[in-house]
Amino acid sequence: MKNLLLSILSIISLLCFSQTTHTVNGGMSGNTFYFTPENLIIEQGDNVVWINDSGCHDVNGTTNSITNEPFNNPESFASDVTCEVGAVIFAYTFNVPGLYNYDCSIGSHAVNGMIGTITVNETEPECEDDNSLIEEYFGNFFISDCTALVNYLSSNYGYDLVTSCNWDGQPMNDFGSLTIADICECTCTETQNSSVFESQIAKKEKYLFSINTHGSTIERNGKAIVFDVYNSGKVVKKIIIN
């Protein structure tokens, strides 16, 4: 009962403080041993919780129990043996991208199928607009953020998004070695709500569909990073913000 309570508390803690928590069940059915799903794909920073369905098992991400060779995972991990049904065998946060192999090191469980892999995809770094710096430089023009600056450059100078983001402030201001792209990372990446950027796409180019970072076709709605595909072969990365 005590172990079960600790297991519940561990899961609650992971759900509260992690990006996403994934569950892997481990157990036996007749002479077959398993981790399911056997092959799991997650994002950097996600957690994985292994639950014991039956028998006594551990989670071993250090040395291959079949070959006795090291797994050479990006990070090593291992758990104690758990025999309580429904209890957490192990919980781990995967912060380093890469492919992880693991098994159950108890007896002949691994050779009888109790093996698994986890693929950790690298999370794209978040962008940031330094709107306070834009207001410091361009407040006299009633420009207080990056979007307003890009729109101003478009309306008054005919700059497209690429030209605006490559601008170094001259002759109005001196950004040193910086450009607008360095100051306005999000605005220079975001294209979904930018009529300036859309004007760069030739009229003959036809939008076909959008895919996400995993290559799956998706609808363009909700906050997400998407890639728009056109009939010319052009692929445009967009950050949808609404």
PDB file of C-alpha atoms in Angstrom:
ATOM      1  CA  MET A   1       0.000   0.000   0.000  1.00  0.00           C
ATOM      2  CA  LYS A   2       2.848   2.352   0.855  1.00  0.00           C
ATOM      3  CA  ASN A   3       4.557   1.685  -2.493  1.00  0.00           C
ATOM      4  CA  LEU A   4       1.290   2.238  -4.349  1.00  0.00           C
ATOM      5  CA  LEU A   5       0.795   5.583  -2.597  1.00  0.00           C
ATOM      6  CA  LEU A   6       4.337   6.631  -3.504  1.00  0.00           C
ATOM      7  CA  SER A   7       3.659   5.601  -7.097  1.00  0.00           C
ATOM      8  CA  ILE A   8       0.540   7.772  -7.244  1.00  0.00           C
ATOM      9  CA  LEU A   9       2.396  10.734  -5.742  1.00  0.00           C
ATOM     10  CA  SER A  10       5.219  10.293  -8.280  1.00  0.00           C
ATOM     11  CA  ILE A  11       2.795  10.390 -11.192  1.00  0.00           C
ATOM     12  CA  ILE A  12       1.014  13.467  -9.808  1.00  0.00           C
ATOM     13  CA  SER A  13       4.365  15.226  -9.408  1.00  0.00           C
ATOM     14  CA  LEU A  14       5.350  14.454 -12.997  1.00  0.00           C
ATOM     15  CA  LEU A  15       2.006  15.610 -14.355  1.00  0.00           C
ATOM     16  CA  CYS A  16       2.327  18.917 -12.522  1.00  0.00           C
ATOM     17  CA  PHE A  17       5.851  19.821 -13.506  1.00  0.00           C
ATOM     18  CA  SER A  18       6.560  18.191 -16.865  1.00  0.00           C
ATOM     19  CA  GLN A  19       5.663  19.020 -20.441  1.00  0.00           C
ATOM     20  CA  THR A  20       4.108  15.643 -21.220  1.00  0.00           C
ATOM     21  CA  THR A  21       4.072  12.371 -19.307  1.00  0.00           C
ATOM     22  CA  HIS A  22       4.021   9.096 -21.258  1.00  0.00           C
ATOM     23  CA  THR A  23       3.117   5.698 -19.795  1.00  0.00           C
ATOM     24  CA  VAL A  24       4.793   2.410 -20.657  1.00  0.00           C
ATOM     25  CA  ASN A  25       3.343  -0.824 -19.273  1.00  0.00           C
ATOM     26  CA  GLY A  26       5.620  -3.729 -18.427  1.00  0.00           C
ATOM     27  CA  GLY A  27       4.634  -7.294 -17.630  1.00  0.00           C
ATOM     28  CA  MET A  28       4.238 -10.857 -18.812  1.00  0.00           C
ATOM     29  CA  SER A  29       1.668 -12.908 -20.671  1.00  0.00           C
ATOM     30  CA  GLY A  30       2.394 -16.633 -20.569  1.00  0.00           C
ATOM     31  CA  ASN A  31       6.017 -17.022 -21.635  1.00  0.00           C
ATOM     32  CA  THR A  32       6.088 -13.622 -23.328  1.00  0.00           C
ATOM     33  CA  PHE A  33       7.454 -10.548 -21.586  1.00  0.00           C
ATOM     34  CA  TYR A  34       6.781  -7.030 -22.807  1.00  0.00           C
ATOM     35  CA  PHE A  35       7.114  -3.287 -22.568  1.00  0.00           C
ATOM     36  CA  THR A  36       4.260  -1.568 -24.377  1.00  0.00           C
ATOM     37  CA  PRO A  37       4.539   0.572 -26.345  1.00  0.00           C
ATOM     38  CA  GLU A  38       7.831  -1.049 -27.239  1.00  0.00           C
ATOM     39  CA  ASN A  39       8.975   1.920 -29.332  1.00  0.00           C
ATOM     40  CA  LEU A  40       8.076   5.345 -27.971  1.00  0.00           C
ATOM     41  CA  ILE A  41       8.691   8.774 -29.540  1.00  0.00           C
ATOM     42  CA  ILE A  42       8.671  11.787 -27.194  1.00  0.00           C
ATOM     43  CA  GLU A  43       9.860  15.389 -27.022  1.00  0.00           C
ATOM     44  CA  GLN A  44      12.879  16.698 -25.130  1.00  0.00           C
ATOM     45  CA  GLY A  45      11.878  17.370 -21.508  1.00  0.00           C
ATOM     46  CA  ASP A  46       9.036  14.824 -21.484  1.00  0.00           C
ATOM     47  CA  ASN A  47       8.663  12.207 -18.764  1.00  0.00           C
ATOM     48  CA  VAL A  48       8.161   8.471 -19.089  1.00  0.00           C
ATOM     49  CA  VAL A  49       6.511   6.392 -16.347  1.00  0.00           C
ATOM     50  CA  TRP A  50       6.743   2.592 -16.410  1.00  0.00           C
ATOM     51  CA  ILE A  51       3.846   0.723 -14.739  1.00  0.00           C
ATOM     52  CA  ASN A  52       4.054  -2.888 -13.585  1.00  0.00           C
ATOM     53  CA  ASP A  53       1.255  -5.062 -15.007  1.00  0.00           C
ATOM     54  CA  SER A  54       2.471  -8.319 -13.453  1.00  0.00           C
ATOM     55  CA  GLY A  55       5.580 -10.079 -12.162  1.00  0.00           C
ATOM     56  CA  CYS A  56       8.851  -8.555 -10.958  1.00  0.00           C
ATOM     57  CA  HIS A  57      10.650  -6.149 -13.290  1.00  0.00           C
ATOM     58  CA  ASP A  58      13.074  -3.266 -13.564  1.00  0.00           C
ATOM     59  CA  VAL A  59      13.977  -0.698 -16.210  1.00  0.00           C
ATOM     60  CA  ASN A  60      17.589  -0.998 -17.320  1.00  0.00           C
ATOM     61  CA  GLY A  61      19.114   1.610 -19.626  1.00  0.00           C
ATOM     62  CA  THR A  62      22.779   0.923 -18.893  1.00  0.00           C
ATOM     63  CA  THR A  63      23.936  -2.511 -20.110  1.00  0.00           C
ATOM     64  CA  ASN A  64      22.186  -4.761 -22.633  1.00  0.00           C
ATOM     65  CA  SER A  65      21.033  -7.832 -20.681  1.00  0.00           C
ATOM     66  CA  ILE A  66      21.214 -10.015 -23.801  1.00  0.00           C
ATOM     67  CA  THR A  67      24.677  -9.069 -25.108  1.00  0.00           C
ATOM     68  CA  ASN A  68      26.213  -7.636 -21.906  1.00  0.00           C
ATOM     69  CA  GLU A  69      27.369  -4.681 -24.005  1.00  0.00           C
ATOM     70  CA  PRO A  70      26.699  -1.081 -22.908  1.00  0.00           C
ATOM     71  CA  PHE A  71      23.676   0.573 -24.490  1.00  0.00           C
ATOM     72  CA  ASN A  72      25.673   3.795 -24.938  1.00  0.00           C
ATOM     73  CA  ASN A  73      22.522   5.830 -24.473  1.00  0.00           C
ATOM     74  CA  PRO A  74      22.763   9.650 -24.448  1.00  0.00           C
ATOM     75  CA  GLU A  75      22.072   9.300 -20.709  1.00  0.00           C
ATOM     76  CA  SER A  76      22.129   6.128 -18.612  1.00  0.00           C
ATOM     77  CA  PHE A  77      19.233   5.235 -16.337  1.00  0.00           C
ATOM     78  CA  ALA A  78      18.215   2.246 -14.215  1.00  0.00           C
ATOM     79  CA  SER A  79      15.639   1.351 -11.596  1.00  0.00           C
ATOM     80  CA  ASP A  80      15.194  -1.008  -8.672  1.00  0.00           C
ATOM     81  CA  VAL A  81      13.087  -4.151  -9.030  1.00  0.00           C
ATOM     82  CA  THR A  82       9.332  -3.728  -8.537  1.00  0.00           C
ATOM     83  CA  CYS A  83       6.956  -6.643  -7.928  1.00  0.00           C
ATOM     84  CA  GLU A  84       3.769  -4.830  -6.873  1.00  0.00           C
ATOM     85  CA  VAL A  85       1.073  -4.913  -9.538  1.00  0.00           C
ATOM     86  CA  GLY A  86       0.007  -1.423 -10.610  1.00  0.00           C
ATOM     87  CA  ALA A  87       3.033   0.224  -9.035  1.00  0.00           C
ATOM     88  CA  VAL A  88       5.481   2.520 -10.807  1.00  0.00           C
ATOM     89  CA  ILE A  89       8.591   0.608 -11.808  1.00  0.00           C
ATOM     90  CA  PHE A  90      10.437   3.760 -12.789  1.00  0.00           C
ATOM     91  CA  ALA A  91       9.915   7.370 -13.840  1.00  0.00           C
ATOM     92  CA  TYR A  92      12.453   9.404 -15.784  1.00  0.00           C
ATOM     93  CA  THR A  93      12.707  12.810 -17.434  1.00  0.00           C
ATOM     94  CA  PHE A  94      14.484  12.743 -20.806  1.00  0.00           C
ATOM     95  CA  ASN A  95      16.332  16.038 -21.230  1.00  0.00           C
ATOM     96  CA  VAL A  96      18.921  14.904 -23.793  1.00  0.00           C
ATOM     97  CA  PRO A  97      17.740  14.200 -27.375  1.00  0.00           C
ATOM     98  CA  GLY A  98      18.632  10.929 -29.052  1.00  0.00           C
ATOM     99  CA  LEU A  99      17.785   7.234 -29.256  1.00  0.00           C
ATOM    100  CA  TYR A 100      17.577   5.265 -26.009  1.00  0.00           C
ATOM    101  CA  ASN A 101      17.533   1.468 -25.726  1.00  0.00           C
ATOM    102  CA  TYR A 102      16.541  -0.351 -22.560  1.00  0.00           C
ATOM    103  CA  ASP A 103      15.349  -3.716 -21.240  1.00  0.00           C
ATOM    104  CA  CYS A 104      14.373  -5.583 -18.100  1.00  0.00           C
ATOM    105  CA  SER A 105      17.486  -7.114 -16.555  1.00  0.00           C
ATOM    106  CA  ILE A 106      15.636  -9.728 -14.482  1.00  0.00           C
ATOM    107  CA  GLY A 107      16.361 -13.338 -15.486  1.00  0.00           C
ATOM    108  CA  SER A 108      15.628 -14.024 -19.150  1.00  0.00           C
ATOM    109  CA  HIS A 109      12.960 -11.322 -19.445  1.00  0.00           C
ATOM    110  CA  ALA A 110      14.887  -9.344 -22.070  1.00  0.00           C
ATOM    111  CA  VAL A 111      15.600 -12.293 -24.346  1.00  0.00           C
ATOM    112  CA  ASN A 112      11.904 -13.173 -24.139  1.00  0.00           C
ATOM    113  CA  GLY A 113      10.822  -9.789 -25.437  1.00  0.00           C
ATOM    114  CA  MET A 114      11.035  -7.293 -22.573  1.00  0.00           C
ATOM    115  CA  ILE A 115      12.980  -4.640 -24.464  1.00  0.00           C
ATOM    116  CA  GLY A 116      12.163  -1.141 -25.647  1.00  0.00           C
ATOM    117  CA  THR A 117      13.360   2.040 -27.310  1.00  0.00           C
ATOM    118  CA  ILE A 118      12.645   5.705 -26.698  1.00  0.00           C
ATOM    119  CA  THR A 119      13.355   8.352 -29.326  1.00  0.00           C
ATOM    120  CA  VAL A 120      13.677  11.843 -27.851  1.00  0.00           C
ATOM    121  CA  ASN A 121      13.167  14.628 -30.384  1.00  0.00           C
ATOM    122  CA  GLU A 122      15.014  17.886 -29.817  1.00  0.00           C
ATOM    123  CA  THR A 123      12.774  20.768 -28.793  1.00  0.00           C
ATOM    124  CA  GLU A 124      13.147  23.917 -30.859  1.00  0.00           C
ATOM    125  CA  PRO A 125      14.332  26.873 -28.764  1.00  0.00           C
ATOM    126  CA  GLU A 126      11.735  29.516 -28.007  1.00  0.00           C
ATOM    127  CA  CYS A 127      12.092  32.852 -29.747  1.00  0.00           C
ATOM    128  CA  GLU A 128      11.903  36.273 -28.079  1.00  0.00           C
ATOM    129  CA  ASP A 129      11.103  39.790 -29.260  1.00  0.00           C
ATOM    130  CA  ASP A 130      12.923  42.572 -27.394  1.00  0.00           C
ATOM    131  CA  ASN A 131      10.091  45.085 -27.666  1.00  0.00           C
ATOM    132  CA  SER A 132      11.585  47.328 -24.978  1.00  0.00           C
ATOM    133  CA  LEU A 133      14.673  47.894 -27.133  1.00  0.00           C
ATOM    134  CA  ILE A 134      12.500  48.660 -30.164  1.00  0.00           C
ATOM    135  CA  GLU A 135      10.578  51.237 -28.144  1.00  0.00           C
ATOM    136  CA  GLU A 136      13.852  52.759 -26.920  1.00  0.00           C
ATOM    137  CA  TYR A 137      15.095  53.239 -30.493  1.00  0.00           C
ATOM    138  CA  PHE A 138      11.815  54.080 -32.236  1.00  0.00           C
ATOM    139  CA  GLY A 139       9.528  55.485 -29.560  1.00  0.00           C
ATOM    140  CA  ASN A 140       9.718  58.917 -31.200  1.00  0.00           C
ATOM    141  CA  PHE A 141       7.981  57.352 -34.198  1.00  0.00           C
ATOM    142  CA  PHE A 142       5.262  55.888 -31.929  1.00  0.00           C
ATOM    143  CA  ILE A 143       6.682  52.425 -32.540  1.00  0.00           C
ATOM    144  CA  SER A 144       6.690  50.283 -29.404  1.00  0.00           C
ATOM    145  CA  ASP A 145       7.111  46.707 -30.617  1.00  0.00           C
ATOM    146  CA  CYS A 146       8.592  44.566 -33.377  1.00  0.00           C
ATOM    147  CA  THR A 147       5.370  44.038 -35.307  1.00  0.00           C
ATOM    148  CA  ALA A 148       4.733  47.773 -35.443  1.00  0.00           C
ATOM    149  CA  LEU A 149       8.278  48.363 -36.700  1.00  0.00           C
ATOM    150  CA  VAL A 150       7.962  45.810 -39.511  1.00  0.00           C
ATOM    151  CA  ASN A 151       4.628  47.317 -40.546  1.00  0.00           C
ATOM    152  CA  TYR A 152       6.158  50.828 -40.446  1.00  0.00           C
ATOM    153  CA  LEU A 153       9.072  49.806 -42.670  1.00  0.00           C
ATOM    154  CA  SER A 154       6.655  48.164 -45.085  1.00  0.00           C
ATOM    155  CA  SER A 155       4.260  51.124 -45.270  1.00  0.00           C
ATOM    156  CA  ASN A 156       6.872  53.877 -45.471  1.00  0.00           C
ATOM    157  CA  TYR A 157       9.797  52.254 -47.267  1.00  0.00           C
ATOM    158  CA  GLY A 158       8.271  49.280 -49.085  1.00  0.00           C
ATOM    159  CA  TYR A 159      10.458  46.813 -47.177  1.00  0.00           C
ATOM    160  CA  ASP A 160       9.418  43.176 -47.300  1.00  0.00           C
ATOM    161  CA  LEU A 161       9.921  40.971 -44.240  1.00  0.00           C
ATOM    162  CA  VAL A 162      13.371  39.763 -45.284  1.00  0.00           C
ATOM    163  CA  THR A 163      14.628  43.297 -45.919  1.00  0.00           C
ATOM    164  CA  SER A 164      13.168  44.535 -42.636  1.00  0.00           C
ATOM    165  CA  CYS A 165      14.753  41.736 -40.623  1.00  0.00           C
ATOM    166  CA  ASN A 166      18.145  42.303 -42.260  1.00  0.00           C
ATOM    167  CA  TRP A 167      18.069  46.048 -41.552  1.00  0.00           C
ATOM    168  CA  ASP A 168      20.790  47.313 -39.191  1.00  0.00           C
ATOM    169  CA  GLY A 169      18.992  50.530 -38.236  1.00  0.00           C
ATOM    170  CA  GLN A 170      21.019  52.877 -40.423  1.00  0.00           C
ATOM    171  CA  PRO A 171      20.744  55.794 -40.901  1.00  0.00           C
ATOM    172  CA  MET A 172      18.086  56.264 -38.207  1.00  0.00           C
ATOM    173  CA  ASN A 173      19.864  54.279 -35.485  1.00  0.00           C
ATOM    174  CA  ASP A 174      23.016  52.288 -34.907  1.00  0.00           C
ATOM    175  CA  PHE A 175      22.392  48.781 -33.560  1.00  0.00           C
ATOM    176  CA  GLY A 176      26.102  47.987 -33.540  1.00  0.00           C
ATOM    177  CA  SER A 177      26.500  44.599 -35.166  1.00  0.00           C
ATOM    178  CA  LEU A 178      22.837  43.671 -34.639  1.00  0.00           C
ATOM    179  CA  THR A 179      19.995  43.565 -37.131  1.00  0.00           C
ATOM    180  CA  ILE A 180      16.240  43.594 -36.603  1.00  0.00           C
ATOM    181  CA  ALA A 181      16.326  39.784 -36.848  1.00  0.00           C
ATOM    182  CA  ASP A 182      18.540  39.683 -33.744  1.00  0.00           C
ATOM    183  CA  ILE A 183      16.178  41.926 -31.791  1.00  0.00           C
ATOM    184  CA  CYS A 184      12.864  40.609 -33.145  1.00  0.00           C
ATOM    185  CA  GLU A 185      13.376  36.839 -33.311  1.00  0.00           C
ATOM    186  CA  CYS A 186       9.691  35.903 -33.167  1.00  0.00           C
ATOM    187  CA  THR A 187       8.470  38.547 -35.587  1.00  0.00           C
ATOM    188  CA  CYS A 188      11.138  37.605 -38.107  1.00  0.00           C
ATOM    189  CA  THR A 189      10.108  33.953 -37.854  1.00  0.00           C
ATOM    190  CA  GLU A 190       6.370  34.426 -37.657  1.00  0.00           C
ATOM    191  CA  THR A 191       4.649  34.588 -41.001  1.00  0.00           C
ATOM    192  CA  GLN A 192       1.098  33.456 -40.389  1.00  0.00           C
ATOM    193  CA  ASN A 193      -0.217  36.945 -39.607  1.00  0.00           C
ATOM    194  CA  SER A 194       2.215  38.939 -41.744  1.00  0.00           C
ATOM    195  CA  SER A 195       0.826  40.400 -44.981  1.00  0.00           C
ATOM    196  CA  VAL A 196       4.343  41.699 -45.634  1.00  0.00           C
ATOM    197  CA  PHE A 197       5.703  38.168 -45.900  1.00  0.00           C
ATOM    198  CA  GLU A 198       2.783  36.836 -47.887  1.00  0.00           C
ATOM    199  CA  SER A 199       3.520  39.413 -50.600  1.00  0.00           C
ATOM    200  CA  GLN A 200       6.823  37.626 -51.234  1.00  0.00           C
ATOM    201  CA  ILE A 201       5.087  34.464 -52.363  1.00  0.00           C
ATOM    202  CA  ALA A 202       4.525  34.698 -56.088  1.00  0.00           C
ATOM    203  CA  LYS A 203       0.921  34.652 -57.179  1.00  0.00           C
ATOM    204  CA  LYS A 204       1.591  31.648 -59.377  1.00  0.00           C
ATOM    205  CA  GLU A 205       2.549  29.611 -56.325  1.00  0.00           C
ATOM    206  CA  LYS A 206      -0.339  27.623 -54.903  1.00  0.00           C
ATOM    207  CA  TYR A 207      -0.553  26.582 -51.269  1.00  0.00           C
ATOM    208  CA  LEU A 208      -0.989  22.813 -51.010  1.00  0.00           C
ATOM    209  CA  PHE A 209      -0.948  21.757 -47.367  1.00  0.00           C
ATOM    210  CA  SER A 210       0.781  22.191 -43.994  1.00  0.00           C
ATOM    211  CA  ILE A 211       2.851  19.738 -41.977  1.00  0.00           C
ATOM    212  CA  ASN A 212       4.067  19.789 -38.373  1.00  0.00           C
ATOM    213  CA  THR A 213       7.579  19.205 -37.025  1.00  0.00           C
ATOM    214  CA  HIS A 214       6.996  15.427 -37.236  1.00  0.00           C
ATOM    215  CA  GLY A 215       6.065  15.564 -40.926  1.00  0.00           C
ATOM    216  CA  SER A 216       2.359  14.887 -40.377  1.00  0.00           C
ATOM    217  CA  THR A 217      -0.249  16.816 -42.392  1.00  0.00           C
ATOM    218  CA  ILE A 218      -2.229  19.171 -40.137  1.00  0.00           C
ATOM    219  CA  GLU A 219      -4.798  21.948 -40.219  1.00  0.00           C
ATOM    220  CA  ARG A 220      -3.501  25.497 -39.657  1.00  0.00           C
ATOM    221  CA  ASN A 221      -5.279  26.318 -36.414  1.00  0.00           C
ATOM    222  CA  GLY A 222      -4.138  26.846 -32.827  1.00  0.00           C
ATOM    223  CA  LYS A 223      -0.673  27.806 -31.642  1.00  0.00           C
ATOM    224  CA  ALA A 224       1.934  25.700 -33.416  1.00  0.00           C
ATOM    225  CA  ILE A 225       5.038  25.638 -35.591  1.00  0.00           C
ATOM    226  CA  VAL A 226       4.011  24.535 -39.093  1.00  0.00           C
ATOM    227  CA  PHE A 227       5.574  24.236 -42.530  1.00  0.00           C
ATOM    228  CA  ASP A 228       3.439  25.357 -45.492  1.00  0.00           C
ATOM    229  CA  VAL A 229       4.113  23.461 -48.722  1.00  0.00           C
ATOM    230  CA  TYR A 230       3.538  25.108 -52.129  1.00  0.00           C
ATOM    231  CA  ASN A 231       3.249  23.573 -55.593  1.00  0.00           C
ATOM    232  CA  SER A 232       6.584  25.116 -56.603  1.00  0.00           C
ATOM    233  CA  GLY A 233       8.332  23.025 -53.964  1.00  0.00           C
ATOM    234  CA  LYS A 234       8.787  25.974 -51.619  1.00  0.00           C
ATOM    235  CA  VAL A 235       8.378  25.184 -47.923  1.00  0.00           C
ATOM    236  CA  VAL A 236       7.669  28.095 -45.578  1.00  0.00           C
ATOM    237  CA  LYS A 237       8.107  27.780 -41.814  1.00  0.00           C
ATOM    238  CA  LYS A 238       5.423  29.570 -39.821  1.00  0.00           C
ATOM    239  CA  ILE A 239       4.608  30.121 -36.180  1.00  0.00           C
ATOM    240  CA  ILE A 240       0.843  30.355 -35.758  1.00  0.00           C
ATOM    241  CA  ILE A 241       0.063  32.548 -32.776  1.00  0.00           C
ATOM    242  CA  ASN A 242      -3.715  32.475 -32.725  1.00  0.00           C
TER     243      ASN A 242
END
